[in-house]
PDB file of C-alpha atoms and ligand atoms in Angstrom:
ATOM      1  CA  UNK A   1      -1.274   7.608 -23.380  1.00 76.00           C
ATOM      2  CA  UNK A   2      -1.222   7.486 -19.586  1.00 90.00           C
ATOM      3  CA  UNK A   3       0.238   4.366 -17.960  1.00 95.00           C
ATOM      4  CA  UNK A   4      -2.089   1.602 -16.812  1.00 96.00           C
ATOM      5  CA  UNK A   5      -1.823   0.925 -13.090  1.00 97.00           C
ATOM      6  CA  UNK A   6      -2.392  -2.530 -11.615  1.00 98.00           C
ATOM      7  CA  UNK A   7      -2.580  -2.664  -7.807  1.00 98.00           C
ATOM      8  CA  UNK A   8      -2.177  -6.013  -6.047  1.00 97.00           C
ATOM      9  CA  UNK A   9      -3.980  -6.030  -2.694  1.00 96.00           C
ATOM     10  CA  UNK A  10      -5.502  -8.403  -0.165  1.00 93.00           C
ATOM     11  CA  UNK A  11      -7.952  -8.185   2.710  1.00 88.00           C
ATOM     12  CA  UNK A  12      -5.246  -9.287   5.147  1.00 85.00           C
ATOM     13  CA  UNK A  13      -1.481  -9.750   5.223  1.00 85.00           C
ATOM     14  CA  UNK A  14       0.372 -12.965   4.470  1.00 86.00           C
ATOM     15  CA  UNK A  15      -1.499 -13.985   1.321  1.00 91.00           C
ATOM     16  CA  UNK A  16       1.616 -13.854  -0.869  1.00 91.00           C
ATOM     17  CA  UNK A  17       0.641 -10.711  -2.782  1.00 93.00           C
ATOM     18  CA  UNK A  18       4.168  -9.269  -2.652  1.00 94.00           C
ATOM     19  CA  UNK A  19       5.682 -12.416  -4.170  1.00 94.00           C
ATOM     20  CA  UNK A  20       3.031 -12.362  -6.902  1.00 95.00           C
ATOM     21  CA  UNK A  21       3.677  -8.658  -7.594  1.00 97.00           C
ATOM     22  CA  UNK A  22       7.408  -9.387  -7.956  1.00 96.00           C
ATOM     23  CA  UNK A  23       6.598 -12.222 -10.372  1.00 95.00           C
ATOM     24  CA  UNK A  24       4.376  -9.923 -12.443  1.00 96.00           C
ATOM     25  CA  UNK A  25       7.214  -7.362 -12.529  1.00 97.00           C
ATOM     26  CA  UNK A  26       9.536 -10.053 -13.893  1.00 95.00           C
ATOM     27  CA  UNK A  27       6.995 -11.346 -16.427  1.00 94.00           C
ATOM     28  CA  UNK A  28       5.705  -8.096 -17.922  1.00 96.00           C
ATOM     29  CA  UNK A  29       6.994  -7.615 -21.448  1.00 93.00           C
ATOM     30  CA  UNK A  30       6.629  -3.842 -21.616  1.00 96.00           C
ATOM     31  CA  UNK A  31       8.567  -1.036 -19.887  1.00 97.00           C
ATOM     32  CA  UNK A  32       7.168  -0.718 -16.361  1.00 97.00           C
ATOM     33  CA  UNK A  33       7.578   1.123 -13.099  1.00 98.00           C
ATOM     34  CA  UNK A  34       7.092  -0.651  -9.794  1.00 98.00           C
ATOM     35  CA  UNK A  35       5.783   0.807  -6.542  1.00 98.00           C
ATOM     36  CA  UNK A  36       5.549  -0.598  -3.041  1.00 97.00           C
ATOM     37  CA  UNK A  37       2.549   1.105  -1.452  1.00 96.00           C
ATOM     38  CA  UNK A  38       2.726  -0.956   1.736  1.00 92.00           C
ATOM     39  CA  UNK A  39       4.542   1.792   3.612  1.00 92.00           C
ATOM     40  CA  UNK A  40       4.030   0.181   7.031  1.00 87.00           C
ATOM     41  CA  UNK A  41       5.757  -3.057   6.018  1.00 86.00           C
ATOM     42  CA  UNK A  42       7.463  -2.561   2.636  1.00 90.00           C
ATOM     43  CA  UNK A  43       8.662  -5.955   1.402  1.00 90.00           C
ATOM     44  CA  UNK A  44       8.708  -5.722  -2.388  1.00 94.00           C
ATOM     45  CA  UNK A  45      12.280  -4.427  -2.228  1.00 94.00           C
ATOM     46  CA  UNK A  46      13.385  -7.602  -0.427  1.00 91.00           C
ATOM     47  CA  UNK A  47      12.509  -9.566  -3.569  1.00 92.00           C
ATOM     48  CA  UNK A  48      13.268  -6.996  -6.307  1.00 95.00           C
ATOM     49  CA  UNK A  49      16.465  -5.668  -4.619  1.00 93.00           C
ATOM     50  CA  UNK A  50      16.394  -2.082  -5.929  1.00 96.00           C
ATOM     51  CA  UNK A  51      19.748  -0.280  -6.132  1.00 97.00           C
ATOM     52  CA  UNK A  52      18.982   2.981  -4.352  1.00 97.00           C
ATOM     53  CA  UNK A  53      19.259   6.179  -6.409  1.00 98.00           C
ATOM     54  CA  UNK A  54      17.285   8.627  -4.283  1.00 97.00           C
ATOM     55  CA  UNK A  55      16.048   9.073  -0.736  1.00 97.00           C
ATOM     56  CA  UNK A  56      14.057  11.992   0.698  1.00 95.00           C
ATOM     57  CA  UNK A  57      12.340  12.714   3.997  1.00 94.00           C
ATOM     58  CA  UNK A  58       8.552  12.634   4.117  1.00 92.00           C
ATOM     59  CA  UNK A  59       7.001  15.291   6.344  1.00 88.00           C
ATOM     60  CA  UNK A  60       3.261  14.670   6.128  1.00 81.00           C
ATOM     61  CA  UNK A  61       0.670  16.983   7.601  1.00 85.00           C
ATOM     62  CA  UNK A  62       1.580  20.012   9.728  1.00 91.00           C
ATOM     63  CA  UNK A  63       0.581  19.697  13.384  1.00 93.00           C
ATOM     64  CA  UNK A  64       0.363  22.110  16.297  1.00 97.00           C
ATOM     65  CA  UNK A  65       3.498  22.991  18.261  1.00 97.00           C
ATOM     66  CA  UNK A  66       3.655  25.025  21.497  1.00 97.00           C
ATOM     67  CA  UNK A  67       6.470  27.444  22.233  1.00 97.00           C
ATOM     68  CA  UNK A  68       6.944  26.361  25.855  1.00 97.00           C
ATOM     69  CA  UNK A  69       8.920  29.502  26.770  1.00 97.00           C
ATOM     70  CA  UNK A  70       5.875  31.693  26.045  1.00 97.00           C
ATOM     71  CA  UNK A  71       3.111  29.359  27.245  1.00 98.00           C
ATOM     72  CA  UNK A  72       1.478  30.661  30.461  1.00 97.00           C
ATOM     73  CA  UNK A  73      -0.388  27.408  31.135  1.00 97.00           C
ATOM     74  CA  UNK A  74      -3.904  28.885  30.917  1.00 97.00           C
ATOM     75  CA  UNK A  75      -5.300  25.625  29.444  1.00 97.00           C
ATOM     76  CA  UNK A  76      -7.453  27.323  26.750  1.00 97.00           C
ATOM     77  CA  UNK A  77      -5.958  25.177  24.016  1.00 98.00           C
ATOM     78  CA  UNK A  78      -6.452  21.968  25.988  1.00 96.00           C
ATOM     79  CA  UNK A  79     -10.118  22.817  26.606  1.00 96.00           C
ATOM     80  CA  UNK A  80     -10.609  23.591  22.925  1.00 97.00           C
ATOM     81  CA  UNK A  81      -8.963  20.501  21.399  1.00 97.00           C
ATOM     82  CA  UNK A  82     -11.614  17.863  20.599  1.00 94.00           C
ATOM     83  CA  UNK A  83      -8.953  15.305  19.722  1.00 94.00           C
ATOM     84  CA  UNK A  84      -7.263  15.072  23.103  1.00 95.00           C
ATOM     85  CA  UNK A  85      -3.983  16.056  21.464  1.00 95.00           C
ATOM     86  CA  UNK A  86      -2.878  18.505  24.167  1.00 97.00           C
ATOM     87  CA  UNK A  87      -1.792  17.723  27.722  1.00 96.00           C
ATOM     88  CA  UNK A  88      -0.361  19.917  30.483  1.00 97.00           C
ATOM     89  CA  UNK A  89       3.106  19.055  31.629  1.00 96.00           C
ATOM     90  CA  UNK A  90       4.920  21.055  34.330  1.00 95.00           C
ATOM     91  CA  UNK A  91       2.421  23.875  33.801  1.00 96.00           C
ATOM     92  CA  UNK A  92       2.963  24.054  30.020  1.00 97.00           C
ATOM     93  CA  UNK A  93       0.833  22.798  27.132  1.00 98.00           C
ATOM     94  CA  UNK A  94       2.376  19.974  25.101  1.00 97.00           C
ATOM     95  CA  UNK A  95       0.977  18.614  21.819  1.00 96.00           C
ATOM     96  CA  UNK A  96       1.100  14.905  20.982  1.00 92.00           C
ATOM     97  CA  UNK A  97       1.646  14.957  17.185  1.00 85.00           C
ATOM     98  CA  UNK A  98       0.152  11.461  16.928  1.00 82.00           C
ATOM     99  CA  UNK A  99      -3.273  12.778  17.976  1.00 89.00           C
ATOM    100  CA  UNK A 100      -3.204  16.240  16.400  1.00 92.00           C
ATOM    101  CA  UNK A 101      -5.473  16.542  13.357  1.00 89.00           C
ATOM    102  CA  UNK A 102      -3.987  19.882  12.361  1.00 92.00           C
ATOM    103  CA  UNK A 103      -7.317  21.736  12.561  1.00 94.00           C
ATOM    104  CA  UNK A 104      -5.582  24.881  13.821  1.00 95.00           C
ATOM    105  CA  UNK A 105      -8.242  25.705  16.403  1.00 96.00           C
ATOM    106  CA  UNK A 106      -5.799  25.913  19.302  1.00 97.00           C
ATOM    107  CA  UNK A 107      -3.848  28.586  17.431  1.00 97.00           C
ATOM    108  CA  UNK A 108      -6.969  30.748  17.414  1.00 96.00           C
ATOM    109  CA  UNK A 109      -7.809  30.425  21.097  1.00 97.00           C
ATOM    110  CA  UNK A 110      -4.312  30.793  22.550  1.00 98.00           C
ATOM    111  CA  UNK A 111      -4.182  34.253  24.218  1.00 97.00           C
ATOM    112  CA  UNK A 112      -0.370  34.302  24.008  1.00 97.00           C
ATOM    113  CA  UNK A 113      -0.200  33.365  20.309  1.00 97.00           C
ATOM    114  CA  UNK A 114       2.459  30.848  21.235  1.00 97.00           C
ATOM    115  CA  UNK A 115       1.188  27.936  19.080  1.00 98.00           C
ATOM    116  CA  UNK A 116       2.137  27.448  15.443  1.00 97.00           C
ATOM    117  CA  UNK A 117       1.954  24.527  13.020  1.00 96.00           C
ATOM    118  CA  UNK A 118       5.038  22.551  12.018  1.00 93.00           C
ATOM    119  CA  UNK A 119       5.813  19.573   9.831  1.00 88.00           C
ATOM    120  CA  UNK A 120       7.639  16.637  11.426  1.00 83.00           C
ATOM    121  CA  UNK A 121       9.422  13.936   9.503  1.00 85.00           C
ATOM    122  CA  UNK A 122       7.090  10.926   9.291  1.00 85.00           C
ATOM    123  CA  UNK A 123       9.010   8.648   7.016  1.00 91.00           C
ATOM    124  CA  UNK A 124      11.321   8.281   4.021  1.00 94.00           C
ATOM    125  CA  UNK A 125      10.535   8.116   0.303  1.00 96.00           C
ATOM    126  CA  UNK A 126      12.948   6.113  -1.855  1.00 97.00           C
ATOM    127  CA  UNK A 127      13.641   5.371  -5.508  1.00 98.00           C
ATOM    128  CA  UNK A 128      15.745   2.514  -6.831  1.00 98.00           C
ATOM    129  CA  UNK A 129      16.578   0.650 -10.025  1.00 98.00           C
ATOM    130  CA  UNK A 130      15.559  -2.996 -10.287  1.00 97.00           C
ATOM    131  CA  UNK A 131      16.349  -5.462 -13.067  1.00 96.00           C
ATOM    132  CA  UNK A 132      12.896  -4.686 -14.477  1.00 97.00           C
ATOM    133  CA  UNK A 133      12.721  -0.918 -14.178  1.00 97.00           C
ATOM    134  CA  UNK A 134      12.522   1.834 -11.569  1.00 98.00           C
ATOM    135  CA  UNK A 135      10.844   1.234  -8.248  1.00 98.00           C
ATOM    136  CA  UNK A 136       9.392   3.738  -5.769  1.00 98.00           C
ATOM    137  CA  UNK A 137       8.931   2.760  -2.174  1.00 97.00           C
ATOM    138  CA  UNK A 138       8.780   4.294   1.293  1.00 95.00           C
ATOM    139  CA  UNK A 139       8.896   3.538   4.954  1.00 91.00           C
ATOM    140  CA  UNK A 140       6.730   5.177   7.570  1.00 88.00           C
ATOM    141  CA  UNK A 141       8.532   6.048  10.815  1.00 83.00           C
ATOM    142  CA  UNK A 142       7.482   3.921  13.810  1.00 77.00           C
ATOM    143  CA  UNK A 143       4.265   5.431  15.158  1.00 67.00           C
ATOM    144  CA  UNK A 144       4.176   7.754  12.126  1.00 65.00           C
ATOM    145  CA  UNK A 145       0.841   9.083  10.927  1.00 65.00           C
ATOM    146  CA  UNK A 146      -0.325  10.048   7.450  1.00 67.00           C
ATOM    147  CA  UNK A 147       0.352   6.646   5.863  1.00 84.00           C
ATOM    148  CA  UNK A 148      -2.351   7.398   3.259  1.00 89.00           C
ATOM    149  CA  UNK A 149      -0.484  10.561   2.241  1.00 89.00           C
ATOM    150  CA  UNK A 150       2.775   8.636   1.922  1.00 92.00           C
ATOM    151  CA  UNK A 151       1.087   5.931  -0.178  1.00 95.00           C
ATOM    152  CA  UNK A 152      -0.329   8.640  -2.440  1.00 95.00           C
ATOM    153  CA  UNK A 153       3.159  10.152  -2.781  1.00 95.00           C
ATOM    154  CA  UNK A 154       4.729   6.797  -3.740  1.00 97.00           C
ATOM    155  CA  UNK A 155       2.065   6.300  -6.416  1.00 97.00           C
ATOM    156  CA  UNK A 156       2.380   9.876  -7.649  1.00 97.00           C
ATOM    157  CA  UNK A 157       6.144   9.513  -8.160  1.00 98.00           C
ATOM    158  CA  UNK A 158       5.706   6.147  -9.896  1.00 98.00           C
ATOM    159  CA  UNK A 159       3.086   7.646 -12.203  1.00 97.00           C
ATOM    160  CA  UNK A 160       5.228  10.703 -12.936  1.00 97.00           C
ATOM    161  CA  UNK A 161       8.223   8.569 -13.843  1.00 98.00           C
ATOM    162  CA  UNK A 162       6.183   6.106 -15.911  1.00 98.00           C
ATOM    163  CA  UNK A 163       4.731   9.031 -17.858  1.00 97.00           C
ATOM    164  CA  UNK A 164       8.203  10.534 -18.402  1.00 97.00           C
ATOM    165  CA  UNK A 165       9.605   7.188 -19.569  1.00 97.00           C
ATOM    166  CA  UNK A 166       6.496   6.473 -21.655  1.00 96.00           C
ATOM    167  CA  UNK A 167       6.231   3.172 -19.746  1.00 97.00           C
ATOM    168  CA  UNK A 168       2.714   1.819 -20.295  1.00 96.00           C
ATOM    169  CA  UNK A 169       2.512  -0.163 -17.040  1.00 97.00           C
ATOM    170  CA  UNK A 170       2.745   0.538 -13.310  1.00 98.00           C
ATOM    171  CA  UNK A 171       2.716  -2.397 -10.897  1.00 98.00           C
ATOM    172  CA  UNK A 172       1.841  -1.591  -7.307  1.00 98.00           C
ATOM    173  CA  UNK A 173       2.190  -3.849  -4.291  1.00 97.00           C
ATOM    174  CA  UNK A 174      -0.630  -2.496  -2.152  1.00 95.00           C
ATOM    175  CA  UNK A 175      -1.099  -2.620   1.611  1.00 91.00           C
ATOM    176  CA  UNK A 176      -3.357  -5.248   3.192  1.00 89.00           C
ATOM    177  CA  UNK A 177      -6.762  -4.391   4.651  1.00 87.00           C
ATOM    178  CA  UNK A 178      -9.324  -1.757   3.771  1.00 88.00           C
ATOM    179  CA  UNK A 179      -8.133   1.234   5.818  1.00 88.00           C
ATOM    180  CA  UNK A 180      -6.732   4.587   4.734  1.00 90.00           C
ATOM    181  CA  UNK A 181      -3.508   3.189   3.142  1.00 91.00           C
ATOM    182  CA  UNK A 182      -5.451   0.590   1.101  1.00 93.00           C
ATOM    183  CA  UNK A 183      -7.944   3.203  -0.059  1.00 94.00           C
ATOM    184  CA  UNK A 184      -5.076   5.515  -0.983  1.00 94.00           C
ATOM    185  CA  UNK A 185      -3.376   2.743  -2.968  1.00 95.00           C
ATOM    186  CA  UNK A 186      -6.509   1.935  -4.986  1.00 96.00           C
ATOM    187  CA  UNK A 187      -8.070   5.320  -5.696  1.00 95.00           C
ATOM    188  CA  UNK A 188      -7.826   6.111  -9.396  1.00 95.00           C
ATOM    189  CA  UNK A 189      -5.975   2.882 -10.353  1.00 97.00           C
ATOM    190  CA  UNK A 190      -6.811   0.873 -13.484  1.00 96.00           C
ATOM    191  CA  UNK A 191      -7.290  -2.584 -12.001  1.00 97.00           C
ATOM    192  CA  UNK A 192      -7.155  -4.232  -8.574  1.00 97.00           C
ATOM    193  CA  UNK A 193      -5.907  -7.803  -8.309  1.00 97.00           C
ATOM    194  CA  UNK A 194      -7.313  -9.201  -5.083  1.00 97.00           C
ATOM    195  CA  UNK A 195      -5.132 -11.957  -3.686  1.00 97.00           C
ATOM    196  CA  UNK A 196      -6.816 -14.456  -1.415  1.00 96.00           C
ATOM    197  CA  UNK A 197      -5.700 -17.755   0.045  1.00 94.00           C
ATOM    198  CA  UNK A 198      -8.090 -20.478   1.168  1.00 94.00           C
ATOM    199  CA  UNK A 199      -8.257 -19.704   4.878  1.00 87.00           C
ATOM    200  CA  UNK A 200     -11.249 -19.441   7.212  1.00 81.00           C
ATOM    201  CA  UNK A 201     -11.455 -15.662   6.958  1.00 87.00           C
ATOM    202  CA  UNK A 202     -10.822 -15.595   3.189  1.00 87.00           C
ATOM    203  CA  UNK A 203     -14.357 -14.821   2.068  1.00 90.00           C
ATOM    204  CA  UNK A 204     -15.058 -12.075   4.593  1.00 91.00           C
ATOM    205  CA  UNK A 205     -11.638 -10.489   3.852  1.00 91.00           C
ATOM    206  CA  UNK A 206     -12.366 -10.672   0.138  1.00 94.00           C
ATOM    207  CA  UNK A 207     -15.837  -9.229   0.478  1.00 94.00           C
ATOM    208  CA  UNK A 208     -14.486  -6.182   2.354  1.00 94.00           C
ATOM    209  CA  UNK A 209     -11.895  -5.406  -0.327  1.00 95.00           C
ATOM    210  CA  UNK A 210     -14.478  -5.878  -3.062  1.00 96.00           C
ATOM    211  CA  UNK A 211     -16.798  -3.451  -1.252  1.00 95.00           C
ATOM    212  CA  UNK A 212     -13.928  -0.953  -1.249  1.00 95.00           C
ATOM    213  CA  UNK A 213     -13.262  -1.495  -4.990  1.00 96.00           C
ATOM    214  CA  UNK A 214     -16.953  -1.007  -5.728  1.00 95.00           C
ATOM    215  CA  UNK A 215     -17.055   2.179  -3.675  1.00 95.00           C
ATOM    216  CA  UNK A 216     -14.133   3.440  -5.754  1.00 96.00           C
ATOM    217  CA  UNK A 217     -15.704   2.175  -9.045  1.00 96.00           C
ATOM    218  CA  UNK A 218     -12.520   0.195  -9.621  1.00 97.00           C
ATOM    219  CA  UNK A 219     -12.470  -2.952 -11.822  1.00 97.00           C
ATOM    220  CA  UNK A 220     -11.090  -5.977  -9.973  1.00 97.00           C
ATOM    221  CA  UNK A 221     -10.342  -9.667 -10.330  1.00 97.00           C
ATOM    222  CA  UNK A 222      -9.595 -12.386  -7.791  1.00 97.00           C
ATOM    223  CA  UNK A 223      -6.348 -14.398  -7.682  1.00 97.00           C
ATOM    224  CA  UNK A 224      -6.348 -17.464  -5.422  1.00 96.00           C
ATOM    225  CA  UNK A 225      -2.892 -18.155  -4.050  1.00 95.00           C
ATOM    226  CA  UNK A 226      -1.814 -21.540  -2.618  1.00 93.00           C
ATOM    227  CA  UNK A 227      -5.207 -22.894  -3.649  1.00 94.00           C
ATOM    228  CA  UNK A 228      -4.270 -26.492  -2.872  1.00 92.00           C
ATOM    229  CA  UNK A 229      -3.631 -25.954   0.854  1.00 92.00           C
ATOM    230  CA  UNK A 230      -7.420 -26.345   1.135  1.00 94.00           C
ATOM    231  CA  UNK A 231      -9.139 -27.430  -2.100  1.00 95.00           C
ATOM    232  CA  UNK A 232     -12.537 -27.440  -0.304  1.00 94.00           C
ATOM    233  CA  UNK A 233     -12.274 -23.785   0.763  1.00 94.00           C
ATOM    234  CA  UNK A 234     -10.975 -22.914  -2.710  1.00 95.00           C
ATOM    235  CA  UNK A 235     -14.098 -24.503  -4.206  1.00 95.00           C
ATOM    236  CA  UNK A 236     -16.202 -22.502  -1.775  1.00 94.00           C
ATOM    237  CA  UNK A 237     -14.426 -19.275  -2.794  1.00 95.00           C
ATOM    238  CA  UNK A 238     -14.933 -20.083  -6.473  1.00 96.00           C
ATOM    239  CA  UNK A 239     -18.621 -20.850  -5.919  1.00 96.00           C
ATOM    240  CA  UNK A 240     -19.226 -17.566  -4.084  1.00 95.00           C
ATOM    241  CA  UNK A 241     -17.280 -15.643  -6.749  1.00 96.00           C
ATOM    242  CA  UNK A 242     -19.416 -17.250  -9.482  1.00 96.00           C
ATOM    243  CA  UNK A 243     -22.635 -16.504  -7.623  1.00 96.00           C
ATOM    244  CA  UNK A 244     -21.635 -12.895  -6.929  1.00 95.00           C
ATOM    245  CA  UNK A 245     -20.203 -12.232 -10.383  1.00 95.00           C
ATOM    246  CA  UNK A 246     -16.667 -11.642  -9.049  1.00 96.00           C
ATOM    247  CA  UNK A 247     -14.197 -12.622 -11.799  1.00 97.00           C
ATOM    248  CA  UNK A 248     -11.612 -15.249 -10.754  1.00 97.00           C
ATOM    249  CA  UNK A 249      -8.461 -14.597 -12.776  1.00 97.00           C
ATOM    250  CA  UNK A 250      -6.535 -17.695 -11.764  1.00 96.00           C
ATOM    251  CA  UNK A 251      -5.236 -19.927  -9.001  1.00 96.00           C
ATOM    252  CA  UNK A 252      -1.634 -20.692  -8.093  1.00 94.00           C
ATOM    253  CA  UNK A 253      -0.731 -23.839  -6.105  1.00 93.00           C
ATOM    254  CA  UNK A 254       1.503 -24.056  -3.044  1.00 91.00           C
ATOM    255  CA  UNK A 255       5.032 -25.223  -3.665  1.00 85.00           C
ATOM    256  CA  UNK A 256       7.837 -25.347  -1.093  1.00 88.00           C
ATOM    257  CA  UNK A 257      10.306 -24.373  -3.813  1.00 89.00           C
ATOM    258  CA  UNK A 258       8.616 -20.932  -3.985  1.00 86.00           C
ATOM    259  CA  UNK A 259       9.581 -20.023  -0.413  1.00 83.00           C
ATOM    260  CA  UNK A 260      13.060 -21.445  -0.996  1.00 87.00           C
ATOM    261  CA  UNK A 261      13.529 -19.335  -4.136  1.00 88.00           C
ATOM    262  CA  UNK A 262      12.424 -16.174  -2.284  1.00 84.00           C
ATOM    263  CA  UNK A 263      14.789 -16.859   0.603  1.00 84.00           C
ATOM    264  CA  UNK A 264      17.574 -17.404  -1.964  1.00 85.00           C
ATOM    265  CA  UNK A 265      16.804 -13.944  -3.373  1.00 83.00           C
ATOM    266  CA  UNK A 266      15.220 -15.281  -6.577  1.00 87.00           C
ATOM    267  CA  UNK A 267      11.838 -14.412  -8.064  1.00 91.00           C
ATOM    268  CA  UNK A 268       9.909 -17.708  -8.224  1.00 90.00           C
ATOM    269  CA  UNK A 269       8.443 -17.372 -11.719  1.00 90.00           C
ATOM    270  CA  UNK A 270       9.725 -20.800 -12.768  1.00 87.00           C
ATOM    271  CA  UNK A 271       8.583 -22.455  -9.574  1.00 87.00           C
ATOM    272  CA  UNK A 272       5.047 -21.091 -10.003  1.00 88.00           C
ATOM    273  CA  UNK A 273       5.096 -22.241 -13.604  1.00 88.00           C
ATOM    274  CA  UNK A 274       2.086 -22.425 -15.884  1.00 92.00           C
ATOM    275  CA  UNK A 275      -0.612 -21.372 -13.354  1.00 94.00           C
ATOM    276  CA  UNK A 276       1.263 -18.108 -12.798  1.00 94.00           C
ATOM    277  CA  UNK A 277       1.602 -17.496 -16.551  1.00 94.00           C
ATOM    278  CA  UNK A 278      -2.136 -18.129 -16.978  1.00 96.00           C
ATOM    279  CA  UNK A 279      -2.937 -15.784 -14.098  1.00 96.00           C
ATOM    280  CA  UNK A 280      -0.787 -13.014 -15.602  1.00 96.00           C
ATOM    281  CA  UNK A 281      -2.450 -13.434 -19.022  1.00 96.00           C
ATOM    282  CA  UNK A 282      -5.880 -13.239 -17.374  1.00 96.00           C
ATOM    283  CA  UNK A 283      -4.844 -10.051 -15.551  1.00 97.00           C
ATOM    284  CA  UNK A 284      -3.734  -8.459 -18.821  1.00 95.00           C
ATOM    285  CA  UNK A 285      -7.001  -9.508 -20.506  1.00 94.00           C
ATOM    286  CA  UNK A 286      -9.038  -8.075 -17.639  1.00 92.00           C
ATOM    287  CA  UNK A 287      -6.948  -4.873 -17.753  1.00 86.00           C
ATOM    288  CA  UNK A 288      -7.641  -4.379 -21.436  1.00 83.00           C
ATOM    289  CA  UNK A 289     -11.353  -5.246 -21.142  1.00 70.00           C
TER     290      UNK A 289
HETATM  291  S1  SF4 B   1      -4.430  21.770  15.738  1.00 53.66           S
HETATM  292 FE1  SF4 B   1      -6.491  21.050  16.317  1.00 53.66          FE
HETATM  293  S2  SF4 B   1      -6.181  18.863  16.707  1.00 53.66           S
HETATM  294 FE2  SF4 B   1      -4.153  19.796  16.747  1.00 53.66          FE
HETATM  295  S3  SF4 B   1      -3.804  20.261  18.879  1.00 53.66           S
HETATM  296 FE3  SF4 B   1      -4.677  22.107  17.951  1.00 53.66          FE
HETATM  297  S4  SF4 B   1      -6.886  21.936  18.335  1.00 53.66           S
HETATM  298 FE4  SF4 B   1      -5.990  19.906  18.699  1.00 53.66          FE
HETATM  299  S1  SF4 B   2      -3.608  28.443  25.178  1.00 53.66           S
HETATM  300 FE1  SF4 B   2      -1.541  29.074  24.778  1.00 53.66          FE
HETATM  301  S2  SF4 B   2      -0.827  29.934  26.703  1.00 53.66           S
HETATM  302 FE2  SF4 B   2      -2.671  28.784  27.165  1.00 53.66          FE
HETATM  303  S3  SF4 B   2      -1.910  26.751  27.734  1.00 53.66           S
HETATM  304 FE3  SF4 B   2      -2.333  26.700  25.570  1.00 53.66          FE
HETATM  305  S4  SF4 B   2      -0.396  27.200  24.611  1.00 53.66           S
HETATM  306 FE4  SF4 B   2      -0.220  27.803  26.735  1.00 53.66          FE
END
């Protein structure tokens, strides 16, 4: 049987999804593999402290590269590129890899055949052992592109290892937002847990992630974190969820001891107590529905 993948995401950062993912990793009672798919700001490792066993470069998509020694500065490539990825510098064409989409058109129009496509290192993929099982994570290089590809690679390795180990569960800490990395973290998963906290933008953030889940035909459930920092907004979120038919899986209160536990390097399962246990049970029920 293929492993069941739960991805914890949120419409914006700072909702506490990483702490909740770490708690779920500690609470699961079956063999599991963890993955941090937030490759721009990977934080799950700060809480789960993986002992590194593997590290490999991530190269991403191939982009155009000009052999400056052979370039005659005719400007054909620059005129062709619709992405503004080529500039002339000291009479030679230079490609900005951050803008190149790898279409290959400039290779075709260059009369000197002095452009080829090359892969540049865009980040690092890592594996480590945590107290709860293996964990895959990655870090995108500053300004690095192809974050969706790197997210897909992290998930692919986690899935491969879970299948090899016959681990029935994969827990993924997803990236915030609804862009390419979030889409890459959710595509083909089993369940999305959408973490929201009662802030002013909570409902619009939530609605955008739910739209994404629906586009991907992905089952989801809502987890309200720190619900008691604004009981009124929490009530509003619950009312909208009821009206829209969005399942609310649980609500966890704010507790200063949670932040203290995390800064002490502990996973705050005890501090979150019964509401966390109820949330986890609801997630498992929703996952098996
Ligand atoms: S490969 Fe395409 S996007 Fe990249 S520089 Fe050449 S024409 Fe522009
Ligand atoms: S088309 Fe070729 S020769 Fe002309 S500027 Fe571009 S890289 Fe240089």
